[in-house]
CSV table of C-alpha atoms and ligand atoms in Angstrom, one decimal:
chain,number,residue,atom,x,y,z
A,983,MET,CA,-14.1,40.2,22.1
A,984,VAL,CA,-11.2,40.0,19.7
A,985,THR,CA,-12.2,38.7,16.3
A,986,GLU,CA,-10.0,37.5,13.5
A,987,THR,CA,-10.2,35.8,10.1
A,988,LEU,CA,-8.3,32.5,9.7
A,989,ALA,CA,-8.5,31.3,6.2
A,990,GLY,CA,-8.0,27.6,5.8
A,991,LEU,CA,-9.1,26.7,9.2
A,992,ARG,CA,-11.3,23.6,8.8
A,993,THR,CA,-12.0,20.8,11.2
A,994,ARG,CA,-10.4,21.0,14.6
A,995,LEU,CA,-10.7,19.5,18.1
A,996,VAL,CA,-11.5,21.9,20.8
A,997,VAL,CA,-10.4,20.8,24.2
A,998,GLU,CA,-11.2,22.4,27.5
A,999,GLY,CA,-8.4,21.2,29.7
A,1000,GLY,CA,-8.1,20.4,33.4
A,1001,ARG,CA,-10.7,17.7,33.7
A,1002,ARG,CA,-9.7,14.5,35.4
A,1003,LEU,CA,-10.5,11.4,33.2
A,1004,ALA,CA,-11.9,8.3,34.9
A,1005,GLY,CA,-13.6,5.2,33.6
A,1006,SER,CA,-12.9,2.2,31.4
A,1007,LEU,CA,-13.1,1.4,27.7
A,1008,THR,CA,-12.7,-1.5,25.4
A,1009,VAL,CA,-9.7,-1.2,23.0
A,1010,PRO,CA,-10.5,-1.2,19.3
A,1011,GLY,CA,-8.6,-3.3,16.7
A,1012,ALA,CA,-5.0,-2.6,15.8
A,1013,LYS,CA,-4.4,-0.4,12.7
A,1014,ASN,CA,-0.9,-1.9,12.2
A,1015,ALA,CA,-2.4,-5.4,12.2
A,1016,ALA,CA,-5.5,-4.6,10.2
A,1017,LEU,CA,-3.7,-3.0,7.3
A,1018,PRO,CA,-1.3,-5.8,6.4
A,1019,ILE,CA,-4.0,-8.4,7.0
A,1020,MET,CA,-6.2,-6.6,4.5
A,1021,ALA,CA,-3.3,-6.7,2.1
A,1022,ALA,CA,-2.8,-10.4,2.8
A,1023,THR,CA,-6.3,-11.2,1.6
A,1024,ILE,CA,-4.8,-10.8,-1.9
A,1025,LEU,CA,-3.2,-14.2,-1.3
A,1026,CYS,CA,-6.4,-15.8,-0.3
A,1027,GLU,CA,-8.9,-17.5,-2.6
A,1028,GLY,CA,-12.4,-17.1,-1.2
A,1029,GLU,CA,-14.1,-14.7,1.2
A,1030,VAL,CA,-12.2,-13.4,4.2
A,1031,VAL,CA,-14.3,-12.0,7.1
A,1032,LEU,CA,-12.3,-9.7,9.4
A,1033,HIS,CA,-13.7,-8.7,12.8
A,1034,ARG,CA,-12.6,-5.8,15.1
A,1035,VAL,CA,-11.4,-3.7,12.1
A,1036,PRO,CA,-10.9,-0.2,13.4
A,1037,ARG,CA,-13.0,2.6,11.8
A,1038,ILE,CA,-10.1,4.8,10.7
A,1039,THR,CA,-9.3,6.5,7.4
A,1040,ASP,CA,-6.2,4.3,6.8
A,1041,VAL,CA,-8.5,1.3,6.7
A,1042,ASP,CA,-10.7,3.1,4.2
A,1043,VAL,CA,-7.6,3.9,2.0
A,1044,MET,CA,-6.5,0.2,2.1
A,1045,ALA,CA,-10.0,-0.9,1.2
A,1046,TYR,CA,-10.0,1.5,-1.8
A,1047,ILE,CA,-6.6,0.1,-2.9
A,1048,LEU,CA,-7.9,-3.4,-2.8
A,1049,GLU,CA,-11.0,-2.4,-4.7
A,1050,SER,CA,-8.8,-0.6,-7.3
A,1051,LEU,CA,-7.0,-3.9,-7.8
A,1052,GLY,CA,-10.3,-5.7,-8.4
A,1053,ALA,CA,-11.2,-7.0,-4.9
A,1054,ARG,CA,-14.7,-6.7,-3.4
A,1055,VAL,CA,-14.9,-5.1,0.0
A,1056,ARG,CA,-18.0,-4.9,2.1
A,1057,GLU,CA,-18.5,-3.4,5.5
A,1058,GLN,CA,-20.8,-4.9,8.1
A,1059,PRO,CA,-21.9,-3.1,11.3
A,1060,GLY,CA,-19.7,-3.3,14.3
A,1061,GLY,CA,-16.2,-3.3,12.6
A,1062,THR,CA,-16.5,-6.2,10.3
A,1063,LEU,CA,-15.1,-6.2,6.8
A,1064,VAL,CA,-15.8,-8.9,4.2
A,1065,ILE,CA,-13.1,-9.0,1.6
A,1066,ASN,CA,-13.0,-11.1,-1.5
A,1067,SER,CA,-9.8,-10.8,-3.4
A,1068,THR,CA,-10.4,-13.8,-5.6
A,1069,SER,CA,-11.4,-11.3,-8.3
A,1070,VAL,CA,-8.1,-9.3,-8.1
A,1071,THR,CA,-6.6,-9.1,-11.6
A,1072,SER,CA,-4.3,-6.1,-11.4
A,1073,HIS,CA,-0.8,-6.2,-9.9
A,1074,THR,CA,-0.4,-2.4,-10.3
A,1075,ALA,CA,-1.3,-0.2,-7.3
A,1076,PRO,CA,-2.5,3.3,-8.0
A,1077,TYR,CA,-0.2,6.1,-6.9
A,1078,ALA,CA,-3.0,8.4,-5.8
A,1079,LEU,CA,-4.0,5.9,-3.1
A,1080,VAL,CA,-0.7,4.3,-2.2
A,1081,SER,CA,0.9,7.7,-1.6
A,1082,LYS,CA,-1.5,8.3,1.2
A,1083,LEU,CA,-0.4,5.4,3.3
A,1084,ASN,CA,3.1,4.0,4.0
A,1085,ALA,CA,1.7,0.7,5.1
A,1086,SER,CA,0.3,0.2,1.6
A,1087,PHE,CA,3.7,-1.0,0.5
A,1088,ASP,CA,2.7,-4.2,2.2
A,1089,ILE,CA,0.7,-5.1,-0.8
A,1090,THR,CA,3.9,-5.6,-2.7
A,1091,GLY,CA,4.7,-8.9,-1.0
A,1092,ALA,CA,1.1,-10.1,-1.4
A,1093,LEU,CA,0.9,-9.2,-5.1
A,1094,LEU,CA,4.3,-10.8,-5.7
A,1095,GLY,CA,3.2,-14.0,-3.9
A,1096,ARG,CA,-0.1,-14.1,-5.9
A,1097,PHE,CA,0.9,-13.0,-9.4
A,1098,GLY,CA,4.7,-13.3,-9.5
A,1099,ILE,CA,4.8,-9.5,-10.2
A,1100,ALA,CA,4.0,-6.4,-8.3
A,1101,GLU,CA,4.1,-2.8,-9.4
A,1102,VAL,CA,3.8,-0.4,-6.5
A,1103,PRO,CA,4.8,3.3,-6.1
A,1104,ARG,CA,7.8,3.7,-3.9
A,1105,PRO,CA,6.7,5.1,-0.6
A,1106,GLY,CA,7.9,8.7,-0.1
A,1107,GLY,CA,9.4,10.0,3.0
A,1108,CYS,CA,7.1,11.1,5.8
A,1109,VAL,CA,7.3,13.4,8.8
A,1110,LEU,CA,9.0,10.6,10.8
A,1111,GLY,CA,11.9,10.2,8.4
A,1112,PRO,CA,12.8,8.7,5.0
A,1113,ARG,CA,10.9,5.3,5.3
A,1114,ALA,CA,13.6,3.2,3.6
A,1115,ILE,CA,12.6,0.0,1.9
A,1116,ASP,CA,16.1,-1.5,1.2
A,1117,LEU,CA,15.5,-4.5,3.5
A,1118,HIS,CA,12.2,-5.3,1.7
A,1119,LEU,CA,13.9,-5.2,-1.7
A,1120,ASP,CA,16.9,-7.1,-0.6
A,1121,GLY,CA,14.6,-9.9,0.8
A,1122,PHE,CA,12.6,-10.0,-2.4
A,1123,GLY,CA,15.9,-10.5,-4.3
A,1124,ARG,CA,16.9,-13.3,-2.0
A,1125,LEU,CA,13.6,-15.1,-2.8
A,1126,GLY,CA,14.6,-15.0,-6.4
A,1127,ALA,CA,12.7,-11.9,-7.6
A,1128,SER,CA,14.2,-9.1,-9.7
A,1129,VAL,CA,13.7,-5.5,-8.6
A,1130,ASP,CA,13.5,-2.4,-10.8
A,1131,LEU,CA,12.4,1.1,-10.3
A,1132,GLU,CA,10.5,2.7,-13.2
A,1133,HIS,CA,8.7,6.1,-13.1
A,1134,GLY,CA,8.7,6.1,-9.3
A,1135,SER,CA,7.3,2.6,-9.0
A,1136,VAL,CA,9.0,-0.5,-7.7
A,1137,ILE,CA,8.5,-3.4,-10.0
A,1138,VAL,CA,9.3,-6.7,-8.4
A,1139,THR,CA,9.1,-9.8,-10.7
A,1140,GLY,CA,9.6,-13.4,-9.7
A,1141,ARG,CA,7.3,-16.0,-11.2
A,1142,ARG,CA,8.9,-18.9,-9.2
A,1143,LEU,CA,10.0,-17.6,-5.8
A,1144,ARG,CA,12.1,-20.0,-3.8
A,1145,GLY,CA,12.5,-20.0,0.0
A,1146,THR,CA,15.8,-19.2,1.5
A,1147,THR,CA,17.3,-17.6,4.6
A,1148,ILE,CA,16.8,-13.8,4.8
A,1149,PRO,CA,18.9,-12.1,7.5
A,1150,LEU,CA,17.5,-8.6,8.3
A,1151,ALA,CA,20.0,-6.0,9.1
A,1152,LYS,CA,17.4,-4.6,11.6
A,1153,PRO,CA,14.1,-6.0,12.8
A,1154,SER,CA,12.0,-3.9,10.4
A,1155,VAL,CA,8.3,-4.3,11.0
A,1156,GLY,CA,7.4,-3.6,7.3
A,1157,ALA,CA,10.1,-5.8,5.8
A,1158,THR,CA,9.2,-8.7,8.1
A,1159,LYS,CA,5.5,-8.4,7.0
A,1160,ASN,CA,6.2,-7.9,3.3
A,1161,LEU,CA,8.7,-10.9,3.1
A,1162,MET,CA,6.3,-13.1,5.1
A,1163,LEU,CA,3.6,-12.3,2.5
A,1164,ALA,CA,5.9,-13.0,-0.4
A,1165,ALA,CA,7.2,-16.2,1.1
A,1166,VAL,CA,4.0,-17.8,2.1
A,1167,ARG,CA,3.2,-19.3,-1.3
A,1168,ALA,CA,6.9,-19.6,-2.4
A,1169,GLU,CA,8.5,-23.0,-3.0
A,1170,ALA,CA,10.4,-24.5,-0.1
A,1171,THR,CA,11.2,-22.9,3.3
A,1172,THR,CA,12.0,-19.3,4.1
A,1173,ARG,CA,13.6,-18.3,7.3
A,1174,ILE,CA,13.5,-14.6,8.3
A,1175,GLU,CA,16.3,-13.9,10.8
A,1176,ASN,CA,16.3,-10.9,13.1
A,1177,ALA,CA,12.6,-10.6,12.3
A,1178,ALA,CA,10.4,-8.0,14.0
A,1179,ARG,CA,8.6,-9.4,17.1
A,1180,GLU,CA,5.8,-6.8,17.3
A,1181,PRO,CA,2.4,-8.2,18.2
A,1182,GLU,CA,1.0,-6.9,14.8
A,1183,VAL,CA,3.6,-9.0,12.9
A,1184,VAL,CA,2.5,-12.0,15.0
A,1185,ASP,CA,-1.1,-11.2,14.2
A,1186,LEU,CA,-0.4,-11.2,10.4
A,1187,ALA,CA,1.4,-14.6,10.7
A,1188,ASP,CA,-1.6,-16.0,12.8
A,1189,PHE,CA,-4.0,-14.7,10.2
A,1190,LEU,CA,-2.0,-16.4,7.4
A,1191,VAL,CA,-1.9,-19.6,9.4
A,1192,ALA,CA,-5.7,-19.5,9.8
A,1193,MET,CA,-6.0,-19.2,6.0
A,1194,GLY,CA,-3.8,-22.3,5.4
A,1195,ALA,CA,-0.2,-21.0,5.6
A,1196,ARG,CA,2.6,-22.9,7.5
A,1197,ILE,CA,4.4,-20.4,9.7
A,1198,GLN,CA,6.3,-20.9,12.9
A,1199,GLY,CA,8.3,-18.7,15.2
A,1200,GLN,CA,6.3,-15.5,14.9
A,1201,GLY,CA,7.0,-13.4,18.0
A,1202,SER,CA,10.6,-14.6,18.0
A,1203,PRO,CA,13.5,-13.3,16.0
A,1204,SER,CA,13.4,-16.3,13.7
A,1205,ILE,CA,10.3,-16.9,11.6
A,1206,VAL,CA,10.1,-20.0,9.5
A,1207,ILE,CA,7.7,-20.1,6.6
A,1208,GLU,CA,7.1,-23.3,4.7
A,1209,GLY,CA,5.5,-22.5,1.3
A,1210,VAL,CA,2.0,-23.8,0.5
A,1211,ARG,CA,0.3,-23.8,-2.9
A,1212,ARG,CA,-2.8,-21.9,-1.9
A,1213,LEU,CA,-4.5,-20.0,0.9
A,1214,HIS,CA,-8.2,-20.1,1.5
A,1215,GLY,CA,-10.7,-17.7,2.9
A,1216,GLY,CA,-12.0,-17.7,6.4
A,1217,GLU,CA,-12.9,-15.6,9.5
A,1218,TYR,CA,-10.4,-13.8,11.7
A,1219,THR,CA,-10.5,-11.3,14.6
A,1220,ILE,CA,-7.8,-8.6,14.6
A,1221,ILE,CA,-5.9,-8.0,17.9
A,1222,PRO,CA,-6.6,-4.9,19.9
A,1223,ASP,CA,-4.5,-1.8,19.4
A,1224,ARG,CA,-1.8,-1.5,22.1
A,1225,LEU,CA,-0.9,2.0,20.9
A,1226,VAL,CA,-4.5,3.3,21.2
A,1227,ALA,CA,-4.7,1.5,24.6
A,1228,GLY,CA,-1.5,3.3,25.6
A,1229,THR,CA,-2.9,6.6,24.5
A,1230,TYR,CA,-6.0,6.3,26.7
A,1231,LEU,CA,-4.0,5.1,29.7
A,1232,LEU,CA,-1.7,8.2,29.3
A,1233,ALA,CA,-4.8,10.4,28.8
A,1234,GLY,CA,-5.9,9.2,32.2
A,1235,ALA,CA,-2.5,9.6,33.8
A,1236,ILE,CA,-1.8,13.1,32.4
A,1237,THR,CA,-5.1,14.4,33.9
A,1238,GLY,CA,-4.3,12.9,37.3
A,1239,GLY,CA,-7.1,10.4,36.6
A,1240,ASP,CA,-7.9,6.7,36.7
A,1241,VAL,CA,-8.4,4.9,33.4
A,1242,THR,CA,-8.8,1.2,32.6
A,1243,VAL,CA,-8.4,-0.3,29.2
A,1244,ARG,CA,-10.1,-3.7,28.6
A,1245,GLY,CA,-9.8,-6.4,26.0
A,1246,LEU,CA,-6.0,-6.7,25.5
A,1247,ASP,CA,-3.2,-8.8,26.8
A,1248,PRO,CA,-1.4,-6.6,29.2
A,1249,THR,CA,2.0,-8.0,28.2
A,1250,MET,CA,1.6,-6.0,25.0
A,1251,LEU,CA,2.0,-2.9,27.1
A,1252,ALA,CA,4.6,-4.1,29.6
A,1253,SER,CA,7.2,-1.5,28.7
A,1254,LEU,CA,4.7,1.4,29.1
A,1255,GLN,CA,3.6,-0.1,32.5
A,1256,GLU,CA,7.2,-0.1,33.6
A,1257,VAL,CA,7.7,3.5,32.6
A,1258,LEU,CA,4.5,4.6,34.3
A,1259,ARG,CA,5.4,2.8,37.5
A,1260,ALA,CA,8.8,4.5,37.4
A,1261,THR,CA,7.0,7.9,37.4
A,1262,GLY,CA,5.0,7.0,40.5
A,1263,ALA,CA,1.7,5.9,38.8
A,1264,GLU,CA,-0.1,2.9,40.2
A,1265,VAL,CA,-0.5,0.3,37.5
A,1266,ALA,CA,-2.6,-2.9,37.8
A,1267,ALA,CA,-2.6,-5.5,35.0
A,1268,GLU,CA,-5.2,-8.3,35.5
A,1269,GLY,CA,-6.6,-10.7,33.0
A,1270,VAL,CA,-7.2,-8.7,29.8
A,1271,SER,CA,-7.2,-5.2,31.4
A,1272,VAL,CA,-4.8,-2.6,32.5
A,1273,ARG,CA,-5.6,0.2,35.0
A,1274,VAL,CA,-3.5,3.2,35.6
A,1275,GLN,CA,-4.1,5.6,38.6
A,1276,ALA,CA,-2.0,8.7,38.4
A,1277,PRO,CA,-0.3,10.3,41.4
A,1278,ARG,CA,-1.0,13.9,42.1
A,1279,ARG,CA,2.3,14.9,40.6
A,1280,TRP,CA,4.5,12.4,38.9
A,1281,THR,CA,8.3,12.2,38.7
A,1282,ALA,CA,10.7,12.3,35.8
A,1283,THR,CA,12.1,9.2,34.2
A,1284,ASP,CA,14.2,8.3,31.2
A,1285,VAL,CA,12.9,6.4,28.3
A,1286,THR,CA,14.5,4.9,25.2
A,1287,THR,CA,12.4,3.6,22.3
A,1288,ALA,CA,13.3,0.2,21.0
A,1289,PRO,CA,11.8,-2.6,18.8
A,1290,TYR,CA,9.2,-4.7,20.6
A,1291,PRO,CA,9.2,-5.7,23.5
A,1292,GLY,CA,11.0,-2.4,24.1
A,1293,PHE,CA,9.2,1.0,24.6
A,1294,PRO,CA,7.3,1.6,21.3
A,1295,THR,CA,8.4,4.6,19.2
A,1296,ASP,CA,4.7,5.2,18.5
A,1297,LEU,CA,4.1,6.0,22.2
A,1298,GLN,CA,7.2,8.3,22.3
A,1299,PRO,CA,5.3,11.6,21.6
A,1300,LEU,CA,2.7,10.6,24.2
A,1301,ILE,CA,5.1,9.8,26.9
A,1302,VAL,CA,6.9,13.1,26.2
A,1303,ALA,CA,3.7,15.0,26.7
A,1304,TYR,CA,3.1,13.2,30.0
A,1305,LEU,CA,6.7,13.8,31.2
A,1306,SER,CA,6.5,17.5,30.3
A,1307,LEU,CA,4.4,17.8,33.5
A,1308,ALA,CA,6.6,15.6,35.7
A,1309,GLN,CA,8.7,16.8,38.6
A,1310,GLY,CA,12.3,16.9,37.4
A,1311,THR,CA,14.1,16.4,34.2
A,1312,SER,CA,13.5,13.4,31.9
A,1313,THR,CA,15.3,12.3,28.7
A,1314,VAL,CA,13.6,10.4,25.9
A,1315,GLU,CA,15.8,8.8,23.3
A,1316,GLU,CA,14.3,7.9,19.9
A,1317,THR,CA,16.2,5.0,18.3
A,1318,ILE,CA,13.8,3.9,15.5
A,1319,PHE,CA,13.0,7.0,13.4
A,1320,ASP,CA,15.3,9.8,12.4
A,1321,ALA,CA,12.8,12.7,12.8
A,1322,ARG,CA,10.2,11.8,15.4
A,1323,PHE,CA,10.4,15.0,17.5
A,1324,VAL,CA,8.9,17.5,15.0
A,1325,TYR,CA,5.9,17.9,17.2
A,1326,VAL,CA,8.0,19.2,20.1
A,1327,SER,CA,7.6,22.8,18.9
A,1328,GLU,CA,3.8,22.5,19.2
A,1329,LEU,CA,4.1,21.2,22.8
A,1330,ALA,CA,6.4,24.1,23.5
A,1331,ARG,CA,3.6,26.5,22.4
A,1332,MET,CA,1.6,25.0,25.2
A,1333,GLY,CA,4.4,25.7,27.7
A,1334,ALA,CA,6.4,22.5,27.7
A,1335,ASP,CA,10.1,23.0,28.3
A,1336,ILE,CA,11.8,20.5,25.9
A,1337,THR,CA,15.1,20.7,24.0
A,1338,VAL,CA,16.0,18.2,21.3
A,1339,ALA,CA,19.6,17.3,20.4
A,1340,GLY,CA,19.9,14.7,17.7
A,1341,ARG,CA,17.7,11.8,18.7
A,1342,THR,CA,17.4,12.8,22.4
A,1343,ALA,CA,14.8,15.1,23.9
A,1344,THR,CA,15.4,16.6,27.3
A,1345,ILE,CA,12.2,17.4,29.1
A,1346,ARG,CA,12.3,19.8,32.1
A,1347,GLY,CA,9.0,19.2,33.8
A,1348,VAL,CA,6.7,22.3,34.2
A,1349,PRO,CA,4.0,22.7,36.8
A,1350,ALA,CA,1.3,23.4,34.2
A,1351,LEU,CA,0.6,23.5,30.5
A,1352,LYS,CA,-1.4,26.3,28.9
A,1353,ASP,CA,-3.9,26.4,26.1
A,1354,ALA,CA,-2.8,27.1,22.5
A,1355,VAL,CA,-3.8,26.5,18.9
A,1356,VAL,CA,-1.7,23.7,17.6
A,1357,GLU,CA,-1.3,21.4,14.6
A,1358,ALA,CA,-0.8,17.7,14.6
A,1359,PRO,CA,2.0,16.7,12.2
A,1360,ASP,CA,1.3,12.9,12.4
A,1361,ILE,CA,-1.0,10.3,14.0
A,1362,ARG,CA,0.8,9.8,17.4
A,1363,ALA,CA,2.0,13.3,17.7
A,1364,GLY,CA,-1.6,14.3,17.3
A,1365,GLY,CA,-2.5,12.0,20.2
A,1366,ALA,CA,0.3,13.7,22.2
A,1367,LEU,CA,-1.2,17.2,21.5
A,1368,VAL,CA,-4.6,16.0,22.6
A,1369,LEU,CA,-3.1,14.7,25.8
A,1370,ALA,CA,-1.4,18.0,26.5
A,1371,ALA,CA,-4.6,19.9,25.8
A,1372,LEU,CA,-6.6,17.6,28.2
A,1373,ALA,CA,-4.1,18.6,30.9
A,1374,ALA,CA,-3.6,22.2,30.0
A,1375,GLN,CA,-5.2,25.2,31.6
A,1376,GLY,CA,-7.8,26.8,29.3
A,1377,THR,CA,-9.2,25.8,25.9
A,1378,SER,CA,-6.9,24.5,23.2
A,1379,GLU,CA,-7.6,23.8,19.5
A,1380,ILE,CA,-5.9,21.0,17.6
A,1381,GLY,CA,-5.7,20.9,13.8
A,1382,GLY,CA,-4.3,18.3,11.5
A,1383,LEU,CA,-7.2,15.9,12.2
A,1384,GLU,CA,-6.5,14.2,8.9
A,1385,HIS,CA,-3.5,12.6,10.7
A,1386,ILE,CA,-5.3,11.8,13.9
A,1387,ASP,CA,-8.3,10.2,12.1
A,1388,ARG,CA,-5.8,7.9,10.3
A,1389,GLY,CA,-5.2,6.0,13.6
A,1390,TYR,CA,-7.8,6.8,16.2
A,1391,GLU,CA,-11.4,5.8,15.9
A,1392,PHE,CA,-14.0,8.0,17.7
A,1393,LEU,CA,-11.2,9.7,19.7
A,1394,GLU,CA,-13.3,12.6,21.0
A,1395,GLU,CA,-16.3,10.4,21.7
A,1396,ARG,CA,-14.3,8.0,23.8
A,1397,LEU,CA,-12.4,10.7,25.6
A,1398,ALA,CA,-15.8,12.4,26.4
A,1399,GLU,CA,-17.0,9.2,27.8
A,1400,LEU,CA,-14.1,9.3,30.2
A,1401,GLY,CA,-15.0,12.8,31.2
A,1402,ALA,CA,-13.1,15.0,28.8
A,1403,ALA,CA,-14.6,18.3,27.5
A,1404,ILE,CA,-13.7,17.8,23.9
A,1405,VAL,CA,-15.6,18.5,20.7
A,1406,ARG,CA,-14.9,18.5,17.0
A,1407,ILE,CA,-15.8,21.6,15.2
A,1408,SER,CA,-16.1,22.3,11.5
A,1409,ALA,CA,-15.8,25.6,9.8
A,1410,ALA,CA,-16.6,26.5,6.3
A,1411,GLU,CA,-13.7,28.0,4.4
A,1412,PRO,CA,-12.8,30.8,4.5
A,1413,VAL,CA,-13.4,31.1,8.2
A,1414,THR,CA,-14.9,34.4,9.2
A,1415,LEU,CA,-15.1,36.2,12.5
A,1416,ARG,CA,-14.3,33.8,15.3
A,1417,PRO,CA,-13.8,34.4,19.0
A,1418,HIS,CA,-10.2,34.5,20.0
A,1419,VAL,CA,-9.5,31.3,21.9
A,1420,GLY,CA,-7.1,32.9,24.3
A,1421,GLU,CA,-9.7,35.4,25.3
A,1422,THR,CA,-12.9,33.4,25.5
A,1423,GLN,CA,-11.5,30.3,27.3
A,1424,ASP,CA,-14.9,28.9,26.8
A,1425,LEU,CA,-15.7,25.8,24.9
A,1426,ALA,CA,-19.4,26.6,24.5
A,1427,ALA,CA,-18.6,30.0,22.9
A,1428,ILE,CA,-16.2,28.5,20.5
A,1429,VAL,CA,-18.6,25.7,19.6
A,1430,SER,CA,-21.4,28.1,19.0
A,1431,ALA,CA,-19.2,30.2,16.8
A,1432,PHE,CA,-18.2,27.3,14.6
A,1433,GLY,CA,-20.9,24.7,15.0
A,1434,ALA,CA,-20.0,21.4,16.5
A,1435,ARG,CA,-19.9,18.4,14.2
A,1436,PRO,CA,-23.3,16.6,14.2
A,1437,ALA,CA,-23.4,14.3,17.1
A,1438,ALA,CA,-21.7,11.0,16.1
A,1439,GLY,CA,-24.2,8.2,16.3
A,1440,SER,CA,-23.2,4.9,17.6
A,1441,PRO,CA,-19.8,3.8,16.4
A,1442,GLY,CA,-21.5,1.4,14.0
A,1443,THR,CA,-23.2,4.2,12.0
A,1444,GLN,CA,-19.9,5.8,11.1
A,1445,PRO,CA,-18.5,5.3,7.7
A,1446,GLY,CA,-15.6,2.9,7.8
A,1447,GLY,CA,-13.4,0.6,5.7
B,64,LIG,N1,14.1,0.8,7.7
B,64,LIG,C1,15.2,0.7,6.9
B,64,LIG,N2,15.1,-0.1,5.8
B,64,LIG,C2,13.9,-0.8,5.5
B,64,LIG,C3,12.8,-0.7,6.4
B,64,LIG,C4,12.9,0.1,7.5
B,64,LIG,O1,16.2,1.3,7.1
B,64,LIG,O2,13.9,-1.6,4.5
B,64,LIG,C5,14.1,1.7,8.9
B,64,LIG,C6,13.1,2.8,8.7
B,64,LIG,O3,13.5,3.9,7.9
B,64,LIG,C7,12.8,3.2,10.2
B,64,LIG,C8,13.1,1.9,10.9
B,64,LIG,O4,13.8,1.0,10.0
B,64,LIG,O5,13.8,4.1,10.6
B,64,LIG,C9,11.8,1.2,11.4
B,64,LIG,O6,11.0,0.9,10.2
B,64,LIG,P1,10.0,-0.3,10.3
B,64,LIG,O7,10.0,-1.0,9.0
B,64,LIG,O8,10.2,-1.2,11.5
B,64,LIG,O9,8.6,0.4,10.5
B,64,LIG,P2,7.4,0.5,9.5
B,64,LIG,O10,7.0,-0.9,9.0
B,64,LIG,O11,7.7,1.5,8.4
B,64,LIG,C10,5.7,0.3,11.4
B,64,LIG,C11,4.5,0.9,11.9
B,64,LIG,C12,4.8,2.3,12.5
B,64,LIG,C13,5.8,2.0,13.6
B,64,LIG,C14,7.0,1.2,13.2
B,64,LIG,C15,7.9,0.9,14.3
B,64,LIG,C16,2.8,0.2,10.3
B,64,LIG,C17,1.8,0.5,9.3
B,64,LIG,N3,3.6,1.2,10.7
B,64,LIG,O12,6.3,1.1,10.4
B,64,LIG,O13,3.6,2.8,13.0
B,64,LIG,O14,6.2,3.3,14.2
B,64,LIG,O15,6.5,0.0,12.5
B,64,LIG,O16,7.3,0.1,15.2
B,64,LIG,O17,2.8,-0.9,10.8
B,64,LIG,C18,2.0,4.5,13.3
B,64,LIG,O18,1.2,3.6,13.5
B,64,LIG,O19,1.7,5.7,13.5
B,64,LIG,C19,3.3,4.2,12.8
B,64,LIG,C20,4.1,5.1,12.3
């Protein structure tokens, strides 16, 4: 047995590939709805009870940000958060927390709407690209606020915001959410034109309406917000996560399996259904469930990401993983982010044949993927590597779980329920003698060398937001 020392190796997912996934699961709450809704509680006077909040680390970070501003956040079993932001006194968000989460810039609009001033560290770039905020800042300016940059923080000041028409140069999800938050307690009426239509934007608007806001047109390119003086507390249930649902459907498909996701409106996944059908998969959408049955070998197809209702950029890495095993050559064009193909080199280490030119990936389908030790560079690319490992021959290891855990709750437990051989292992640092993955090809041996994570109890026992 070959042994080696790998300093720095910490927690990893170990996946024994080649098992067909089958079964059904209920989709957890949407990260990209939960985070802005948590931020929106800053605008509410009274207690807000949020149900179906996903147990992911991004939610934890947003909860810490709210607490650092003075809010009280309590978790109840089963994915419920009780947030009281009445006690928020600070309009200054701490860099240490905000820098961990791009979505945390959402608190800018909420703080501005509540206090007439917000001081929030400018989001840095990330692995997906520069994460520009020009549309957010331009919109705040149109509402009557002044915008300054000091010591790396954006300071937005506007004691009397006044509604106006804000035409967005592109339907930015973040700008639409932030401007909606700023406008909801402004004087007069705000109209956001070319607004993002993503279901998570709609969910934020629906939450605000449930707390007393007057908003119309969410889900269309024109959102109209009539300012109100105050928002109250209340109870709200977050929509299910269409991206997590898509991940499980593709996990089933890539293993030649048969997976059903339950609890979400299938139209949220219409573009994915269309692509899967084009590859020869059988897709059945009924009521609040979607079932995908994979063919023995699927065919290539072309995909272009686009704002909702187009094919989501967040499912781009996952569809690339799936198409890497298709018969024929596919192209996938990424139109939303500048740098969303960085993970392709990791897929190549598993035997995928992909070349990237600018914003287009050309994927020449291979008959099989092989095991490898790979590193997730971001949340969805992490999902794609897990998918590839599930389908690959042999036993793969996936690192970078700090990214995966930002967006997927109980990923390995849920995949195991569908029949996957997947386990999370932890190793003390520095790691000493370990069996070489390529030689052992044996999940049990690797787990015994590292020690599996203690069995996760019921989802409700896991620490959360
Ligand atoms: N953009 C600008 N100027 C702006 C704002 C955005 O040029 O002022 C550009 C961005 O640089 C990017 C594109 O527009 O190239 C899209 O940005 P958008 O604002 O729509 O996205 P986001 O709000 O930063 C959210 C999700 C992402 C998801 C995108 C696109 C959250 C927390 N994040 O990001 O989700 O990919 O919309 O749908 O809602 C994820 O969940 O893993 C994730 C990255």
